[in-house]
Coordinates of C-alpha atoms in Angstrom, one line a residue:
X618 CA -22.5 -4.7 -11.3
X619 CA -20.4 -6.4 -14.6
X620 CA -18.6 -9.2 -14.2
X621 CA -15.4 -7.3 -14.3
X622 CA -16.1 -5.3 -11.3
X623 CA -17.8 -8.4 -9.7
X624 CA -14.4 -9.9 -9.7
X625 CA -12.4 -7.0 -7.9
X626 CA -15.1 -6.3 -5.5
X627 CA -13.8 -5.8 -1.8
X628 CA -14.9 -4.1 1.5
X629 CA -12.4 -0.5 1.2
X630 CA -10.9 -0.5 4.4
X631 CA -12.1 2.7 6.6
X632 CA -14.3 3.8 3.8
X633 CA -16.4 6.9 5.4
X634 CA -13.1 7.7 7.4
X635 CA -11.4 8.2 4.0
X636 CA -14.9 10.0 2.7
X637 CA -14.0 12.4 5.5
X638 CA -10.5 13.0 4.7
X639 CA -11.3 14.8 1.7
X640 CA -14.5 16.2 2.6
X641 CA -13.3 20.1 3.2
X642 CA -10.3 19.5 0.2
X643 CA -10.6 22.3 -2.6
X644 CA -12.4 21.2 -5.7
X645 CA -10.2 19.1 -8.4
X646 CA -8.7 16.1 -9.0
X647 CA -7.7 13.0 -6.1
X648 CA -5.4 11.0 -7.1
X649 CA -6.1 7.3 -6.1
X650 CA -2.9 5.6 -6.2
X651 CA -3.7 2.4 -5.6
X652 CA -7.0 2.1 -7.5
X653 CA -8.0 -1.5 -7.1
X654 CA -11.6 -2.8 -7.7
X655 CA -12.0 1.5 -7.4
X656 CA -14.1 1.3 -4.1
X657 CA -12.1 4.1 -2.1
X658 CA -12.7 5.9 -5.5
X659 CA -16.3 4.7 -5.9
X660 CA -17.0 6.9 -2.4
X661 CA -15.2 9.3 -3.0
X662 CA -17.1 10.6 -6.4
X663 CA -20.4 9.8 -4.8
X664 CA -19.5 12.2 -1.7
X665 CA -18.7 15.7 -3.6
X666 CA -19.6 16.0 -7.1
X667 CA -16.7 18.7 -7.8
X668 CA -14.2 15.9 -7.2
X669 CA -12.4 13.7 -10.3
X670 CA -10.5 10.7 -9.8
X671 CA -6.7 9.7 -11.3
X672 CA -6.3 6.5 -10.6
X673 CA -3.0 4.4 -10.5
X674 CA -2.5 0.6 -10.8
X675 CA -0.3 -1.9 -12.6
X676 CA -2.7 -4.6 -12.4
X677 CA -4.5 -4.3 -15.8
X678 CA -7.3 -7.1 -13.9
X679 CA -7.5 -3.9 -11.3
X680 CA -8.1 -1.6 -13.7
X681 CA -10.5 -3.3 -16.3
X682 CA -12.9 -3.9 -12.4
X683 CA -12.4 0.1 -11.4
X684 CA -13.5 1.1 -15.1
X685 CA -16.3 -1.1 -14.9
X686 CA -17.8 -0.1 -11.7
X687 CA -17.2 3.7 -12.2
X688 CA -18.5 3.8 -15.3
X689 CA -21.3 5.6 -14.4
X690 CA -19.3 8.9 -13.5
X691 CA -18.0 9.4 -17.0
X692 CA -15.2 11.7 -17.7
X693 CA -14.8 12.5 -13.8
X694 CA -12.5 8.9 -13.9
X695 CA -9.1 8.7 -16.0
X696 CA -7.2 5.6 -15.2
X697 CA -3.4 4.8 -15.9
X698 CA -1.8 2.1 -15.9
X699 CA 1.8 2.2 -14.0
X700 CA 3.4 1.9 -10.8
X701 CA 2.7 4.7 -8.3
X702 CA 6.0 6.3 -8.0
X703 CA 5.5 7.2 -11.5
X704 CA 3.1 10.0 -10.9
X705 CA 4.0 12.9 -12.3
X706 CA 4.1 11.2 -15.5
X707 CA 0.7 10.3 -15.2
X708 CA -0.5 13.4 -14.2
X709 CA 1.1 14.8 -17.4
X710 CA -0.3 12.6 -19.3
X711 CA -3.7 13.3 -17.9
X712 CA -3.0 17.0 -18.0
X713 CA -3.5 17.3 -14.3
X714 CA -1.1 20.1 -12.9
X715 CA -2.4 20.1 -9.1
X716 CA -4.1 17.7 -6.9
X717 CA -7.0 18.2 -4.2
X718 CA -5.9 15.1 -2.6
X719 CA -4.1 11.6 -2.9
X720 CA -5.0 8.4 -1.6
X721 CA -2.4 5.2 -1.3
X722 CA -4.0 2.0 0.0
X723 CA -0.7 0.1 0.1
X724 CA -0.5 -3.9 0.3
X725 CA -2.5 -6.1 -2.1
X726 CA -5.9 -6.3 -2.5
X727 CA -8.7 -9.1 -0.9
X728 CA -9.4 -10.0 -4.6
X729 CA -5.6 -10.8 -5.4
X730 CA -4.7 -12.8 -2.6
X731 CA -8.3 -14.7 -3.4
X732 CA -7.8 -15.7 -6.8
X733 CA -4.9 -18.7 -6.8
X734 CA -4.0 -18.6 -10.5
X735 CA -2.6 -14.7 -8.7
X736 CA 0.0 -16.8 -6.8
X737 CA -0.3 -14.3 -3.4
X738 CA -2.2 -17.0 -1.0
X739 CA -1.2 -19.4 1.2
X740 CA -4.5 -21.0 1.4
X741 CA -5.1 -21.9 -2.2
X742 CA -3.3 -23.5 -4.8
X743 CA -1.5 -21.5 -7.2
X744 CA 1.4 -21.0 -9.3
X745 CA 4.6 -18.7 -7.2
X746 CA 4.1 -15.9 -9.0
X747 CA 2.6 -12.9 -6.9
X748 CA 3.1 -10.1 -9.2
X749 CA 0.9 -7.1 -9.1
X750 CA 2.0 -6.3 -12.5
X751 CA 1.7 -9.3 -14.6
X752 CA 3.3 -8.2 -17.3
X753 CA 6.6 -8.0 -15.3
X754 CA 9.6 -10.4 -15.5
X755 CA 10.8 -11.2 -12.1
X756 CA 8.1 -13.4 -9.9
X757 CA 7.8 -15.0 -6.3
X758 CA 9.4 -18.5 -8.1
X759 CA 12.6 -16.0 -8.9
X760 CA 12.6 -15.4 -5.2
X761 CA 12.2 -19.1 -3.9
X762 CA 14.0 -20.9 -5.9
X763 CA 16.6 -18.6 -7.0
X764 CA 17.9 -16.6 -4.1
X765 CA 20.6 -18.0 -1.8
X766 CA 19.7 -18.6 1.7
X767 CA 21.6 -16.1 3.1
X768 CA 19.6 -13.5 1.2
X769 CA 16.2 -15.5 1.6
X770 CA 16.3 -15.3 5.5
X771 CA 17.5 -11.3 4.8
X772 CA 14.1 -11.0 2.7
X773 CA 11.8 -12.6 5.3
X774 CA 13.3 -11.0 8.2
X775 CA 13.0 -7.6 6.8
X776 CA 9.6 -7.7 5.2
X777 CA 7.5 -10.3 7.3
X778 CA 9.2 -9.4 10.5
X779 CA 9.4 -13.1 11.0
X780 CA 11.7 -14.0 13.9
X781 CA 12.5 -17.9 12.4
X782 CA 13.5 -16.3 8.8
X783 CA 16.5 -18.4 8.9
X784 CA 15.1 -21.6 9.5
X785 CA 12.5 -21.3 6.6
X786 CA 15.3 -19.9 4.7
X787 CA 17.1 -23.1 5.4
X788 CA 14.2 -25.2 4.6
X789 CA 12.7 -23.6 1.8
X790 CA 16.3 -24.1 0.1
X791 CA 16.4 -27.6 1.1
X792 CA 13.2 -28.5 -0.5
X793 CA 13.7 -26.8 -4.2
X794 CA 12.0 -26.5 -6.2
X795 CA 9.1 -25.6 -5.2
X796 CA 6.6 -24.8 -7.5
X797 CA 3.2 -24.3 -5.7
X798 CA 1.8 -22.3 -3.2
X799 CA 0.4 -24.8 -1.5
X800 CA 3.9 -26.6 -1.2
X801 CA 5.3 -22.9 -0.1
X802 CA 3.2 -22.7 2.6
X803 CA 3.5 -26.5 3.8
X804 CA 7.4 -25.9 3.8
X805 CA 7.2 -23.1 5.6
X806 CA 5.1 -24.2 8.4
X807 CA 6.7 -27.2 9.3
X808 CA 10.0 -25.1 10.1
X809 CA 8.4 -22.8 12.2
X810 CA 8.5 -24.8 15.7
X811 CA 5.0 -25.9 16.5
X812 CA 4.3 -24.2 19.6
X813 CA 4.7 -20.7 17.4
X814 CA 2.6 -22.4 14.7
X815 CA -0.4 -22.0 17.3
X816 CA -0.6 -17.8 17.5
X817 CA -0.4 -15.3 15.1
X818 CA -2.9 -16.6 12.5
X819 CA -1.3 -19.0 9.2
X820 CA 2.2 -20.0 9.9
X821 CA 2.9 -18.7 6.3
X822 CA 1.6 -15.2 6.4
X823 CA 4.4 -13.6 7.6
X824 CA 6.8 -15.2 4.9
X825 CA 4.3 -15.0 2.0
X826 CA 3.9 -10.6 2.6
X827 CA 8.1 -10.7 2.4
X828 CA 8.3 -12.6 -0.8
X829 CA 5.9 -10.5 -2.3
X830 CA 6.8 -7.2 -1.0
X831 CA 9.9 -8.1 -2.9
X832 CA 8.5 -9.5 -6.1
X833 CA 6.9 -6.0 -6.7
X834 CA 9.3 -3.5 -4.9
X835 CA 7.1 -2.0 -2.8
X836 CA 8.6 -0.5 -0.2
X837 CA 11.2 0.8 -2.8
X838 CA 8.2 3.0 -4.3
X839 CA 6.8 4.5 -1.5
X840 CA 9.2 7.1 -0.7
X841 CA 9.6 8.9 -4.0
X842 CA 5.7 8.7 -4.5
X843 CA 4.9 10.3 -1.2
X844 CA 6.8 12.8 -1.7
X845 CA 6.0 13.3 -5.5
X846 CA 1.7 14.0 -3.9
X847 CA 2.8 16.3 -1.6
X848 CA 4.8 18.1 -3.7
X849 CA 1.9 18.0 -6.4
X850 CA -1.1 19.0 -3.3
X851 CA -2.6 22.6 -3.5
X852 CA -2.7 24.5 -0.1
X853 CA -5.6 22.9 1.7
X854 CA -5.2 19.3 -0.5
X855 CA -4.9 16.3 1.8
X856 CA -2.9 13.2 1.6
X857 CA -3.9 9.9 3.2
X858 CA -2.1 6.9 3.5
X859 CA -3.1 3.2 4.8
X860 CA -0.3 0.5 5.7
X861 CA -0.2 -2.7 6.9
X862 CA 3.1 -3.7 7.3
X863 CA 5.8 -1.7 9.7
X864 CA 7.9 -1.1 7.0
X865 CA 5.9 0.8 4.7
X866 CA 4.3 2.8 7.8
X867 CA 7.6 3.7 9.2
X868 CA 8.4 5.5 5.2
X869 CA 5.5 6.7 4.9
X870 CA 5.4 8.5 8.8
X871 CA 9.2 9.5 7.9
X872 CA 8.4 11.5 4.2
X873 CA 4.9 13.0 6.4
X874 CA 7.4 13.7 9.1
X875 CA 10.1 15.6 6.3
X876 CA 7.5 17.7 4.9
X877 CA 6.3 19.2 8.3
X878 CA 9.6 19.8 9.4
X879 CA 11.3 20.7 6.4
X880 CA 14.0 18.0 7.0
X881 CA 15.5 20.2 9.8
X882 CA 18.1 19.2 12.3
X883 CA 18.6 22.3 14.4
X884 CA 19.2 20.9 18.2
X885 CA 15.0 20.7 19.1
X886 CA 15.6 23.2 22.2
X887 CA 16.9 26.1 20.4
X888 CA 15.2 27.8 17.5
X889 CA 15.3 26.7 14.1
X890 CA 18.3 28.8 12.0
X891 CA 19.0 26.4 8.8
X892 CA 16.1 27.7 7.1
X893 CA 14.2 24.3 6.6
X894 CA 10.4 24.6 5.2
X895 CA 7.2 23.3 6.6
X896 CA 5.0 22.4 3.9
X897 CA 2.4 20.1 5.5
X898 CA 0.5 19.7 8.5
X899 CA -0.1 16.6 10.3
X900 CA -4.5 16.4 10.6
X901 CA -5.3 14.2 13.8
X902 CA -7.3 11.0 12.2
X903 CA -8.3 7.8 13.3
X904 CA -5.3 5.7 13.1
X905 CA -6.7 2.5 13.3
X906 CA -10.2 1.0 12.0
X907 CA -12.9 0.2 14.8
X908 CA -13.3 -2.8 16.4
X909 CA -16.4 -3.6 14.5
X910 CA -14.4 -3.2 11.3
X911 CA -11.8 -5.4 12.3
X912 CA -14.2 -7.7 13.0
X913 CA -15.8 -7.7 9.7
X914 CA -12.8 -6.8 7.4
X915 CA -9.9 -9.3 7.7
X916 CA -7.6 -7.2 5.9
X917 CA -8.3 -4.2 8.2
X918 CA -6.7 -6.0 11.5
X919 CA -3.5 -4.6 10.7
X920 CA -3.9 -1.1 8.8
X921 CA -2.3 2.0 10.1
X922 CA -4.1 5.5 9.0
X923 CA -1.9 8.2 8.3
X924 CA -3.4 11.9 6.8
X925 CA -1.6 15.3 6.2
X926 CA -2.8 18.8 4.6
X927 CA -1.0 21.1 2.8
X928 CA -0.3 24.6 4.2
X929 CA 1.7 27.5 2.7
X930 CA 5.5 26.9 2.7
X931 CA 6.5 28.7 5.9
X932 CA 9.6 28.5 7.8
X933 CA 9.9 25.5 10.8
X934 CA 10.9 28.4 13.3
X935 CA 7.1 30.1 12.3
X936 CA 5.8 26.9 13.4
X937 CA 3.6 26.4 17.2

């Protein structure tokens, strides 16, 4: 393995669950949409040899690793640089009309939150950046030390479902600036009270997911993209999803939830008359990782598995 790939490399999280995903999708291409160190990817190309890979990231560090480590499959990789809501205009770039499948492994990455000069750990120290792309303006010091405390707490509360957002709002305000990580993380621990410091893994977790889930807009994408792969799927094509926050799985259930109904609101006890289209079904996977993965992967624990095939557009009132 290069150096480059040697730097991204990571443990995919429920790789041979994924492998069987797409195992029955028509020949073509899967878009990865979160490509990372490519190891979804890597599995993916090894399984079916009719199967090419698009694959999506704005972390150039992300790319250069993927490229490096699927080297070896030649032309059955293309790779694009760019945020994943912006997929159709990587697909037309790529002169991809229709996908087999697509893949989003949302969150960050075990080799991000690993490498301090990143910005995205509590553990190590680092500057407050946390941007996936690092070519982009706004950063986590943006957030800290240039939000009002009203709207910190608002951030924390909403994406690190942390129930003290307002007293670390409070105190990370008090203690600007703050220019470390390390110094994040001490600020936020000491005003969380300490018998909640003792449960629920690093004080800091919780508020250091928000900040960053903000730095990079995530949840903001995930609609539009979801929707954007379905849309692009061939009958029989598959979409698969892993979260690991409530927010993102709560979209990402909702847009699944929109295609198989069609976005009907007929009353649910009389029969559907607005003529709303069912475009997916939902497939019946794992929903979590097993207990030996958990064990093993530490970004596993929280994960949430979400898969849905294409079917011919037919109306909600056809459906069982």
């Amino acid at each position: 393995m290069s150096d480059a790939a040697r730097t991204f490399d990571h443990d995919p999280v429920m790789r041979d669950e994924i492998v069987e995903t797409f195992r029955d999708v028509p020949p073509g291409v899967i878009v990865d949409a979160t490509l990372g160190g490519g190891g979804h990817s890597e599995a993916l190309l090894e399984s079916r040899t009719d199967l090419r890979i698009l694959g999506l990231d704005r972390d150039p560090a992300a790319l250069d690793a993927a490229t490096a480590r699927l080297e070896r499959f030649g032309d059955r990789l293309m790779t694009h640089r760019c945020r994943f809501d912006e997929l159709d205009a990587a697909m037309a770039q790529h002169e991809v009309s229709e996908l087999s499948g697509a893949l989003f492994d949302l969150g960050v990455s075990s080799p991000q939150l690993d490498r301090a000069d990143r910005g995205f750990s509590y553990r190590n120290d680092g500057p407050l950046d946390m941007r996936m792309d690092t070519d982009a303006p706004w950063s986590a010091d943006d957030v800290v030390n240039g939000y009002d405390e009203r709207r910190l707490a608002d951030v924390i509360r909403r994406f690190g479902d942390e129930r003290f957002a307002k007293r670390i709002a409070a105190a990370i305000v008090e203690a600007r600036p703050i220019e470390t990580t390390t110094r994040l993380a001490e600020v936020v621990t000491t005003a969380i009270p300490a018998p909640a410091r003792r449960t629920g893994g690093h004080p800091a977790k919780r508020t250091f997911q928000a900040i960053r889930i903000e730095v990079n807009g995530e949840l903001d994408a995930i609609p539009d993209a979801i929707d954007a792969a379905i849309d692009s799927l061939v009958v029989g094509g598959r979409i698969a999803v892993l979260a690991y926050h409530s927010g993102e799985d709560k979209i990402v259930k909702d847009r699944i939830r929109e295609a198989e109904t069609g976005g009907c609101e007929c009353p649910p006890e009389l029969p559907c008359v607005c003529g709303a289209v069912q475009t997916v079904r939902i497939v019946r996977a794992p929903k979590r990782p097993t207990a030996d993965e958990q064990a093993r992967n530490r970004r596993a624990t929280s994960a949430r598995f979400r898969v849905a095939e294409k079917i011919a557009d037919r109306q909600v009132e056809e459906v069982d």
